[in-house]
XYZ file of C-alpha atoms in Angstrom:
687
model
C 56.326 172.181 200.502
C 56.700 168.418 200.670
C 60.064 167.025 201.701
C 61.741 166.043 198.402
C 64.000 163.594 200.207
C 61.020 161.868 201.735
C 59.283 161.709 198.374
C 62.326 160.166 196.784
C 62.384 157.471 199.458
C 58.751 156.523 198.927
C 58.035 153.334 196.968
C 57.038 154.127 193.350
C 53.423 153.450 192.605
C 53.120 150.162 190.674
C 50.577 150.019 187.843
C 47.814 147.487 188.167
C 48.629 144.177 186.466
C 45.981 142.224 184.690
C 46.685 138.568 184.163
C 45.910 137.084 180.777
C 46.115 133.363 180.067
C 47.486 132.409 176.654
C 46.015 129.106 175.603
C 48.177 126.560 173.873
C 47.401 125.688 170.282
C 44.314 123.585 169.878
C 45.022 119.873 169.585
C 44.471 118.156 166.312
C 40.893 117.130 165.747
C 40.435 113.454 165.121
C 38.952 112.455 161.806
C 40.506 115.130 159.618
C 42.910 112.686 157.988
C 41.559 109.983 155.694
C 44.081 107.170 156.148
C 42.059 104.685 154.101
C 41.904 106.981 151.086
C 45.422 108.414 151.222
C 47.544 105.379 152.122
C 48.202 101.858 150.917
C 47.673 98.987 153.346
C 51.413 98.878 154.078
C 51.656 102.624 154.663
C 48.526 102.657 156.799
C 49.953 99.959 159.058
C 52.922 102.225 159.756
C 50.810 105.314 160.358
C 48.427 103.613 162.807
C 50.767 101.188 164.592
C 50.948 100.787 168.374
C 53.061 103.184 170.424
C 55.976 100.845 171.101
C 59.398 100.150 169.580
C 58.836 99.868 165.831
C 61.214 99.034 162.998
C 59.940 99.943 159.538
C 61.928 98.372 156.713
C 61.109 100.680 153.819
C 62.225 99.526 150.383
C 63.313 101.892 147.631
C 60.477 103.938 146.133
C 57.929 102.609 148.629
C 56.582 105.931 149.938
C 58.295 105.924 153.330
C 58.178 109.712 153.662
C 54.418 109.618 153.160
C 54.014 106.886 155.761
C 56.185 108.751 158.284
C 54.274 111.992 157.713
C 50.946 110.304 158.378
C 52.410 108.621 161.457
C 53.127 112.058 162.918
C 49.594 113.154 162.002
C 48.157 110.142 163.838
C 50.200 110.936 166.955
C 48.768 114.452 166.991
C 45.210 113.220 166.385
C 45.471 110.816 169.313
C 46.544 113.475 171.795
C 50.327 113.738 171.622
C 51.278 117.426 171.980
C 53.419 118.767 169.120
C 56.194 119.741 171.557
C 56.446 116.097 172.686
C 57.266 114.763 169.225
C 60.910 114.428 168.152
C 61.361 113.881 164.411
C 64.976 113.230 163.395
C 65.846 113.445 159.707
C 69.060 113.766 157.704
C 68.213 117.207 156.313
C 66.386 120.099 157.941
C 64.537 120.582 154.661
C 63.022 117.091 154.899
C 61.805 117.797 158.437
C 60.297 121.160 157.453
C 58.463 119.621 154.506
C 57.085 116.779 156.628
C 55.941 119.123 159.390
C 54.344 121.495 156.871
C 52.442 118.570 155.354
C 51.347 117.418 158.817
C 50.085 120.936 159.564
C 47.991 120.897 156.392
C 46.601 117.452 157.142
C 45.671 118.093 160.782
C 45.112 121.856 160.642
C 47.366 122.231 163.633
C 50.354 124.438 164.406
C 53.537 122.339 164.142
C 56.141 124.997 164.974
C 56.456 123.583 168.481
C 57.477 120.173 167.157
C 61.137 119.282 167.456
C 62.171 118.319 163.945
C 65.406 118.394 161.989
C 68.838 116.855 161.830
C 70.553 115.389 164.872
C 72.830 118.437 164.972
C 69.909 120.870 164.717
C 68.051 119.262 167.625
C 71.235 118.929 169.688
C 71.911 122.640 169.280
C 68.449 123.486 170.586
C 68.794 121.220 173.620
C 72.267 122.463 174.461
C 71.069 126.055 174.423
C 69.059 125.029 177.480
C 71.422 122.608 179.178
C 75.030 123.420 178.169
C 75.706 125.101 181.519
C 75.327 121.676 183.154
C 78.425 120.623 181.184
C 80.526 123.617 182.178
C 79.808 125.907 179.243
C 78.934 129.546 179.799
C 75.696 130.946 178.444
C 75.664 131.691 174.727
C 78.384 129.238 173.708
C 79.796 129.710 170.213
C 79.338 127.317 167.321
C 82.256 126.521 165.012
C 81.669 125.595 161.388
C 84.168 123.395 159.569
C 86.375 126.288 158.477
C 86.430 127.651 162.032
C 87.320 124.208 163.370
C 90.173 123.912 160.853
C 91.620 127.206 162.098
C 91.409 126.047 165.710
C 93.069 122.750 164.769
C 95.832 124.626 162.936
C 96.383 126.766 166.032
C 96.488 123.676 168.249
C 99.119 122.170 165.943
C 101.173 125.375 166.002
C 100.905 125.600 169.818
C 102.755 122.291 170.080
C 105.296 123.139 167.388
C 104.200 120.372 165.038
C 103.833 120.596 161.296
C 106.615 123.128 160.723
C 109.311 121.394 158.709
C 107.415 118.086 158.818
C 106.141 117.684 155.277
C 103.999 114.677 156.090
C 102.344 115.987 159.256
C 98.597 115.879 158.588
C 96.913 119.023 157.355
C 94.277 120.559 159.666
C 91.391 119.231 157.539
C 92.851 115.717 157.698
C 93.139 115.981 161.489
C 89.549 117.221 161.685
C 88.385 114.192 159.674
C 90.222 111.771 161.971
C 88.915 113.467 165.102
C 85.361 113.526 163.723
C 85.492 109.838 162.804
C 86.619 108.956 166.325
C 83.756 110.940 167.872
C 80.996 109.663 165.601
C 82.048 106.026 165.613
C 82.835 106.154 169.355
C 86.256 104.595 168.770
C 89.623 105.624 170.235
C 91.478 108.087 168.034
C 94.531 105.809 167.970
C 92.396 103.019 166.502
C 90.993 105.376 163.866
C 94.511 106.440 162.862
C 95.611 102.816 162.513
C 92.659 101.782 160.364
C 91.746 104.940 158.427
C 95.108 106.682 157.981
C 97.954 104.201 158.490
C 100.378 106.660 156.847
C 100.182 108.658 160.102
C 100.765 105.812 162.587
C 104.329 106.996 163.273
C 102.856 110.361 164.322
C 100.195 108.878 166.608
C 101.442 110.457 169.859
C 101.778 113.882 168.279
C 98.281 113.653 166.781
C 96.791 112.631 170.134
C 98.443 115.630 171.790
C 97.094 117.931 169.101
C 93.597 116.487 169.608
C 93.781 117.184 173.327
C 95.000 120.722 172.652
C 92.186 121.138 170.114
C 89.628 120.258 172.802
C 91.299 122.625 175.281
C 91.214 125.511 172.823
C 87.513 124.991 172.098
C 86.757 124.954 175.834
C 88.736 128.178 176.320
C 86.696 129.744 173.520
C 83.408 128.508 175.056
C 82.675 126.973 171.653
C 81.498 123.693 170.163
C 81.988 122.244 166.710
C 79.404 120.060 164.984
C 80.777 116.861 166.492
C 80.636 118.367 169.985
C 76.900 118.960 169.528
C 76.215 115.226 169.301
C 78.828 114.262 171.853
C 77.444 116.728 174.392
C 73.859 115.614 173.752
C 74.967 112.113 174.694
C 76.850 113.460 177.731
C 73.664 115.145 178.968
C 71.820 111.835 178.695
C 74.567 109.777 180.356
C 76.343 112.078 182.804
C 73.688 114.578 183.978
C 70.623 112.931 185.562
C 68.616 116.177 185.762
C 69.175 116.876 182.059
C 68.387 113.272 181.134
C 65.093 113.429 183.040
C 64.165 116.747 181.418
C 64.944 115.591 177.862
C 63.311 112.182 178.163
C 60.201 113.651 179.789
C 59.918 116.225 177.012
C 59.839 113.702 174.149
C 57.129 111.068 174.469
C 57.463 109.983 170.832
C 60.716 109.623 168.870
C 60.768 109.069 165.097
C 63.915 108.618 162.976
C 64.123 108.718 159.180
C 66.945 107.085 157.147
C 67.863 105.082 160.234
C 70.260 102.868 158.279
C 72.563 105.891 157.878
C 72.906 106.708 161.581
C 76.347 106.324 163.139
C 77.094 104.670 166.458
C 76.852 107.921 168.420
C 73.495 108.832 166.881
C 72.187 105.338 167.567
C 73.150 105.612 171.235
C 71.451 109.027 171.476
C 68.199 107.615 170.051
C 68.245 104.654 172.430
C 68.945 106.815 175.495
C 66.310 109.431 174.590
C 63.584 106.816 174.067
C 64.603 104.546 176.954
C 61.934 105.603 179.527
C 58.878 105.070 177.302
C 60.070 102.965 174.331
C 57.826 104.871 171.910
C 60.437 104.967 169.143
C 59.764 104.365 165.462
C 62.694 104.109 163.067
C 62.366 103.965 159.289
C 65.108 102.769 156.982
C 66.271 100.240 154.432
C 69.149 97.984 155.375
C 69.613 97.286 151.650
C 70.498 100.973 151.153
C 73.072 101.272 153.932
C 76.033 102.620 151.913
C 77.778 105.183 154.098
C 80.162 103.136 156.247
C 82.999 105.358 155.024
C 81.230 108.290 156.721
C 80.803 106.351 159.945
C 77.311 104.923 159.386
C 76.857 101.939 161.714
C 75.021 99.126 159.933
C 74.479 97.324 163.228
C 72.076 100.059 164.383
C 69.317 98.857 162.072
C 70.405 95.232 161.889
C 70.395 94.754 165.702
C 67.357 96.905 166.477
C 65.157 93.855 167.234
C 67.795 92.579 169.663
C 67.994 95.899 171.517
C 64.174 96.148 171.610
C 62.812 92.618 172.145
C 59.215 93.957 172.192
C 59.607 95.701 168.857
C 57.168 95.283 166.000
C 58.530 94.990 162.467
C 56.649 96.466 159.537
C 57.585 96.454 155.863
C 57.006 98.805 152.957
C 57.827 96.663 149.935
C 55.545 97.989 147.188
C 57.692 100.062 144.847
C 55.963 102.919 143.030
C 58.998 104.010 140.996
C 60.448 101.266 138.810
C 59.124 98.794 136.258
C 58.900 95.062 137.118
C 61.976 94.091 135.021
C 64.182 96.631 136.818
C 62.959 95.457 140.226
C 63.476 91.801 139.264
C 67.148 92.521 138.584
C 67.529 94.543 141.818
C 65.855 91.815 143.902
C 68.055 89.121 142.351
C 71.200 91.080 143.156
C 70.507 92.030 146.777
C 69.368 88.490 147.597
C 73.068 87.514 147.527
C 73.716 89.450 150.749
C 73.729 87.378 153.928
C 73.311 90.204 156.463
C 69.897 91.683 155.774
C 66.203 91.678 156.516
C 64.855 89.446 153.777
C 62.343 91.167 151.513
C 61.440 91.377 147.845
C 60.210 94.597 146.291
C 56.916 94.361 144.406
C 56.214 96.646 141.480
C 53.090 98.771 141.531
C 53.631 99.555 137.840
C 53.152 97.127 134.963
C 55.078 96.394 131.764
C 58.511 97.771 130.981
C 61.557 96.719 128.966
C 64.357 94.504 130.212
C 67.498 96.239 131.481
C 70.278 96.199 128.888
C 73.686 94.647 129.628
C 76.187 96.181 127.213
C 79.817 94.968 127.087
C 82.048 97.473 125.253
C 85.505 97.113 123.742
C 87.144 99.713 125.977
C 86.372 102.807 128.014
C 86.307 105.006 124.902
C 83.702 102.858 123.179
C 81.751 102.859 126.450
C 81.687 106.659 126.350
C 80.647 106.632 122.684
C 77.796 104.220 123.367
C 76.437 106.187 126.318
C 76.600 109.497 124.434
C 74.892 108.062 121.335
C 72.166 106.357 123.340
C 71.510 109.566 125.286
C 70.821 111.399 122.038
C 68.568 108.559 120.808
C 66.553 108.549 124.030
C 66.166 112.280 123.768
C 64.718 111.853 120.287
C 62.337 109.270 121.775
C 60.978 111.832 124.228
C 63.106 111.439 127.363
C 64.565 114.826 128.262
C 68.192 115.190 129.307
C 67.187 116.142 132.831
C 65.336 112.809 133.063
C 68.540 110.817 132.423
C 71.575 110.124 134.592
C 74.910 108.355 134.305
C 76.008 106.761 137.563
C 79.392 105.334 138.538
C 81.316 104.081 141.542
C 83.933 106.860 141.572
C 84.153 110.252 139.883
C 87.304 109.172 138.041
C 85.129 106.784 136.026
C 83.396 109.708 134.327
C 86.505 111.280 132.795
C 86.302 109.829 129.273
C 82.536 110.287 129.249
C 82.871 113.974 130.146
C 85.180 114.387 127.163
C 82.789 112.549 124.820
C 79.730 114.485 125.975
C 81.613 117.747 125.506
C 82.696 116.752 121.978
C 79.092 116.035 121.047
C 77.796 119.205 122.690
C 75.608 117.348 125.205
C 75.169 119.615 128.263
C 75.877 117.881 131.562
C 76.330 118.598 135.231
C 78.325 116.649 137.779
C 76.230 116.237 140.903
C 77.628 117.219 144.298
C 81.176 117.638 143.168
C 83.461 119.435 140.762
C 84.126 118.018 137.331
C 87.124 115.739 137.165
C 89.426 118.210 135.415
C 88.415 121.049 137.742
C 89.648 119.308 140.888
C 92.536 121.171 142.508
C 94.963 118.235 142.500
C 94.274 117.497 138.824
C 94.829 121.168 137.944
C 98.108 120.990 139.895
C 99.318 118.116 137.730
C 98.186 119.821 134.546
C 100.051 122.979 135.598
C 103.287 120.945 135.558
C 102.515 119.765 132.032
C 101.551 123.237 130.803
C 104.803 124.745 132.057
C 106.816 122.013 130.353
C 104.982 122.697 127.105
C 105.197 126.481 127.474
C 107.867 127.907 129.818
C 106.328 131.369 129.361
C 103.152 130.268 131.178
C 103.370 132.414 134.322
C 100.169 131.139 135.898
C 101.177 127.478 135.624
C 104.705 128.194 136.867
C 103.469 129.983 139.974
C 100.888 127.292 140.702
C 103.604 124.630 140.563
C 106.203 126.388 142.725
C 103.620 127.341 145.361
C 103.031 123.624 145.904
C 106.496 123.533 147.503
C 106.176 123.932 151.309
C 107.485 127.332 152.339
C 106.911 129.080 148.998
C 104.165 131.693 149.012
C 103.111 134.465 146.667
C 106.160 136.680 147.360
C 108.685 133.902 146.712
C 106.796 132.798 143.595
C 106.951 136.376 142.264
C 110.708 136.536 142.885
C 111.259 133.218 141.124
C 109.172 134.294 138.133
C 111.139 137.521 137.809
C 114.294 135.431 137.405
C 112.566 133.083 134.963
C 111.542 136.050 132.814
C 115.141 137.245 132.754
C 116.334 133.798 131.669
C 113.710 133.682 128.916
C 114.966 136.992 127.524
C 118.493 135.569 127.558
C 117.386 132.386 125.773
C 118.050 130.213 128.827
C 115.647 127.340 129.549
C 114.100 127.772 133.047
C 112.707 124.224 133.006
C 116.192 122.753 133.440
C 117.742 125.311 135.809
C 115.117 125.914 138.479
C 117.116 124.119 141.185
C 119.786 126.842 140.948
C 117.433 129.472 142.395
C 117.286 128.250 145.989
C 118.772 131.534 147.273
C 115.510 133.292 146.305
C 113.346 131.264 148.701
C 113.327 130.744 152.487
C 115.714 128.055 153.809
C 112.868 125.666 154.669
C 111.717 125.733 151.024
C 115.093 125.027 149.444
C 115.064 121.193 149.592
C 111.609 121.168 148.010
C 112.635 123.570 145.248
C 115.703 121.464 144.449
C 113.493 118.360 144.232
C 111.053 120.185 141.963
C 113.906 121.352 139.729
C 115.105 117.770 139.326
C 111.585 116.581 138.531
C 111.143 119.265 135.854
C 114.382 118.165 134.192
C 113.033 114.614 134.065
C 109.729 115.832 132.623
C 111.552 117.684 129.839
C 113.450 114.503 128.981
C 110.267 112.405 128.652
C 107.914 115.043 127.225
C 107.056 112.781 124.306
C 105.305 110.424 126.767
C 102.582 112.423 128.579
C 101.343 109.417 130.551
C 104.836 108.784 131.937
C 105.160 112.488 132.715
C 102.074 112.327 134.928
C 103.398 109.278 136.773
C 106.718 111.060 137.199
C 104.964 113.995 138.871
C 103.567 111.557 141.425
C 106.931 109.888 142.035
C 109.386 112.786 141.939
C 109.629 116.378 143.080
C 107.768 115.845 146.345
C 104.270 116.329 144.871
C 103.106 112.761 145.495
C 104.529 112.771 149.010
C 102.825 116.091 149.792
C 99.459 114.562 148.865
C 99.825 112.171 151.792
C 99.010 115.046 154.145
C 95.410 115.004 152.925
C 92.727 112.792 154.420
C 91.709 111.619 150.933
C 95.289 110.920 149.874
C 94.459 107.582 148.232
C 91.592 109.073 146.221
C 93.857 111.879 144.976
C 96.527 109.341 144.012
C 93.953 107.240 142.143
C 92.664 110.316 140.309
C 96.149 111.165 139.041
C 96.736 107.578 137.920
C 93.407 107.703 136.082
C 94.602 110.846 134.319
C 97.810 109.020 133.403
C 95.787 106.159 131.931
C 93.702 108.624 129.944
C 96.891 110.258 128.595
C 97.941 106.946 127.014
C 95.708 107.722 124.037
C 97.363 111.099 123.418
C 99.901 111.194 120.622
C 101.749 114.088 122.251
C 101.736 116.450 125.199
C 100.414 119.197 122.934
C 97.478 117.032 121.826
C 96.594 116.080 125.413
C 96.540 119.697 126.581
C 94.654 120.772 123.461
C 91.971 118.124 124.116
C 91.524 119.313 127.677
C 91.325 122.928 126.563
C 88.748 121.860 123.997
C 86.730 120.294 126.793
C 86.556 123.657 128.590
C 85.405 125.465 125.467
C 82.828 122.864 124.455
C 81.241 122.695 127.884
C 79.821 126.162 127.339
C 78.320 125.355 123.948
C 74.762 124.230 123.366
C 75.080 122.140 120.232
C 72.125 119.810 120.682
C 69.374 121.409 118.621
C 66.435 122.570 120.679
C 68.033 121.892 124.038
C 66.948 124.224 126.790
C 69.837 126.069 128.461
C 69.067 124.473 131.812
C 68.458 120.993 130.423
C 71.467 118.866 131.288
C 72.093 115.213 131.859
C 73.281 114.338 135.360
C 76.598 112.606 136.052
C 76.848 111.335 139.611
C 78.529 108.853 141.851
C 76.040 106.350 143.231
C 76.560 107.658 146.766
C 75.466 111.123 145.720
C 72.485 109.797 143.760
C 70.785 108.119 146.722
C 67.226 109.331 147.152
C 66.959 110.514 143.538
C 65.332 108.976 140.463
C 65.450 109.293 136.666
C 63.527 107.766 133.791
C 66.712 106.379 132.214
C 69.885 105.429 134.090
C 73.262 104.345 132.710
C 75.457 102.507 135.212
C 78.985 102.445 133.790
C 82.346 100.837 134.563
C 80.834 97.600 135.892
C 84.181 95.839 135.870
C 85.454 93.870 138.850
C 87.828 95.958 140.922
C 86.088 99.123 139.754
C 82.549 98.279 140.867
C 82.894 96.741 143.363
C 85.992 98.798 144.078
C 89.148 96.933 145.028
C 89.836 98.994 148.214
C 86.270 98.468 149.462
C 86.591 94.712 149.004
C 89.511 94.684 151.444
C 87.322 96.063 154.250
C 85.336 93.739 156.545
C 81.870 93.231 155.049
C 83.012 95.432 152.170
C 81.564 93.236 149.432
C 78.085 93.318 150.948
C 78.156 97.113 151.249
C 79.299 97.377 147.629
C 76.407 95.140 146.610
C 74.031 97.435 148.508
C 75.550 100.321 146.565
C 74.865 98.435 143.317
C 71.266 97.921 144.500
C 70.872 101.642 145.180
C 72.099 102.397 141.656
C 69.653 99.960 140.058
C 66.662 101.298 141.951
C 67.250 104.883 140.767
C 65.872 103.889 137.327
C 62.177 104.271 136.574
C 61.825 103.096 132.947
C 65.147 102.168 131.337
C 68.402 100.815 132.767
C 71.704 100.296 130.935
C 74.574 98.349 132.517
C 77.905 98.817 130.747
C 81.512 97.785 131.234
C 84.719 97.951 129.180
C 86.231 94.566 128.367
C 89.784 95.902 127.987
C 91.908 98.698 129.373
C 95.131 99.995 127.870
C 98.116 99.880 130.211
C 101.141 102.179 130.321
C 103.262 99.764 128.237
C 100.511 99.798 125.581
C 99.525 96.286 126.548
C 95.801 95.622 126.893
C 94.485 94.346 130.201
C 91.451 92.086 129.985
C 88.828 93.195 132.496
C 86.367 90.853 134.149
C 82.698 91.818 134.402
C 81.622 92.859 137.875
C 80.902 89.934 140.161
C 77.508 91.576 140.700
C 76.734 90.787 137.060
C 78.191 87.285 137.109
C 76.095 86.229 140.102
C 72.769 87.164 138.500
C 70.529 84.254 137.423
C 71.534 82.718 134.090
C 68.176 81.215 133.140
C 66.361 83.325 132.394
C 68.693 86.311 132.808
C 67.017 89.452 134.233
C 68.509 91.525 131.413
C 68.867 91.678 127.654
C 72.445 91.471 126.390
C 73.399 93.878 123.630
C 76.121 93.198 121.065
C 77.870 96.284 119.697
C 78.539 96.502 115.986
C 80.229 99.327 114.112
C 77.959 101.074 111.628
C 79.073 100.962 107.964
C 81.075 103.987 106.894
C 78.380 105.284 104.498
C 75.855 105.358 107.381
C 78.246 107.432 109.442
C 78.675 109.856 106.542
C 74.902 110.161 106.136
C 74.564 111.059 109.800
């Protein structure tokens, strides 16, 4: 018998291996794309331009996406492998759609192209190279909620935040840290300029930021900001990684270049440095995201950074009528820092934009609502109309008016004004003052006090119920219940009790009650812990201004309850359930278009906003925002502003028209001015 031990020691027989070569996808065949037929002269110049630094200034509605798509197709037709093309966009969806279109045009597989957002591409590159930066394989990725938890842990590690009512919340710290990373500025500078209320806590915040970075490293994890920062580190600190990345991408294309921040701009420059084949597309006149860290100098100084660059322009607008473009061109021409251009209309005809001064904000809401219904009768569907404004607070009265008239609406990219958490907090105070048996409102209010959670709120409510049975008023005795809450919550509960007593005393003045909530009881101070503290404060003041029209607290709360009930109704005859008019801030409307656009609250200090005007170059960015709003309109444009606003002492403040209206040409004006007259009473009855 064979020796089993010897058999076991023999080498196993290896099966024969047959080698099979997998060919790469066939290159695009030249001549499949008809550039002459499919593109305008301007678009064709972009698609077929030389392979060198190229700046494409693409005006609103000029077909830039089409031009960029055909540029990618031309690169493929002329021999550039798909895997060598880097297409950076601001949404992954935009990149997928462009690549799918390119695949159809060239009949080539585009899956090997690198396309998507900066973060998407960075993630792919770091999966290959993160070990060069000290990360272990398979590093974790933190979303915003994960990052907030890590920041909260970093704060707790250092013993900050406990007992310090004004120490920034984790989301506020994340915002500050993110701004520092993306603008490539020291965190201390960001604190001083973006959140001066935290300057006294600068050292503590810097320590927390360092601990935040340490915790992420211990977890072998990156957040979204780390993705970009580490992409730059690979290009700057790791020569082998830089060589690999730059060799991989022989063509770099960037969409919406005017919205890139400083860090993204540096990444683009470093990635394209060896070959200079970089094409960026954007519109300096639509650079409106400085508050998010967008760096206007990226597009403005591109020719200085690339002296050999060619500049191309897409200035034929396929969206708007000539009168709308004439007004937009006249407005943006007032900016000094820009690439001079004038949009040309491809369309013909059209009516003049309407400039409509209104008595006050309530008449403004009435006008917009009535005109919406008239336009609908004229054949423009609700979904083809939008109301735009500088800040969401400007839509409050309009939301009420639309609800009263049963006009369905949606608020784009944000909650409706009265559904915002901080507004519901304020209203909870008012509801409890009106009805001390309102358990939900009571618990919402007391849980705003630091240190009071669900258990303490339940204990407090149990005592309130006992008082109610005894006929005792809980609104004026809450500060006597400090023994029912943890010691750290007692000062806050005493302050809240005092504030509620004040609210009871002034309950006949709902506007003053709202201002009192901001000033007393610790609520206003607690809002300072949020990154958007000023916006929250402004929202509450706007609510206080709105409450001036209410005859009583009961009427104010009844009106707001009525708003909730009317929003669900479909009163407009024949309206489809999904047909709604859009309400949107201008920032959130960028890239969209409607047949009819109403731009409201065009009063100086509101649009442009007073805080923005205090920032360096703030007026020019606000004018660009105005330009973006104008160029959303295809057929009809209405510009409205209230001439007066009621103040808390019932005095009327005279408002000035926006400077963006005053600076428009006077002869001939690029608009038609409307004068509002009240219809006779019998006409109203007939309606």
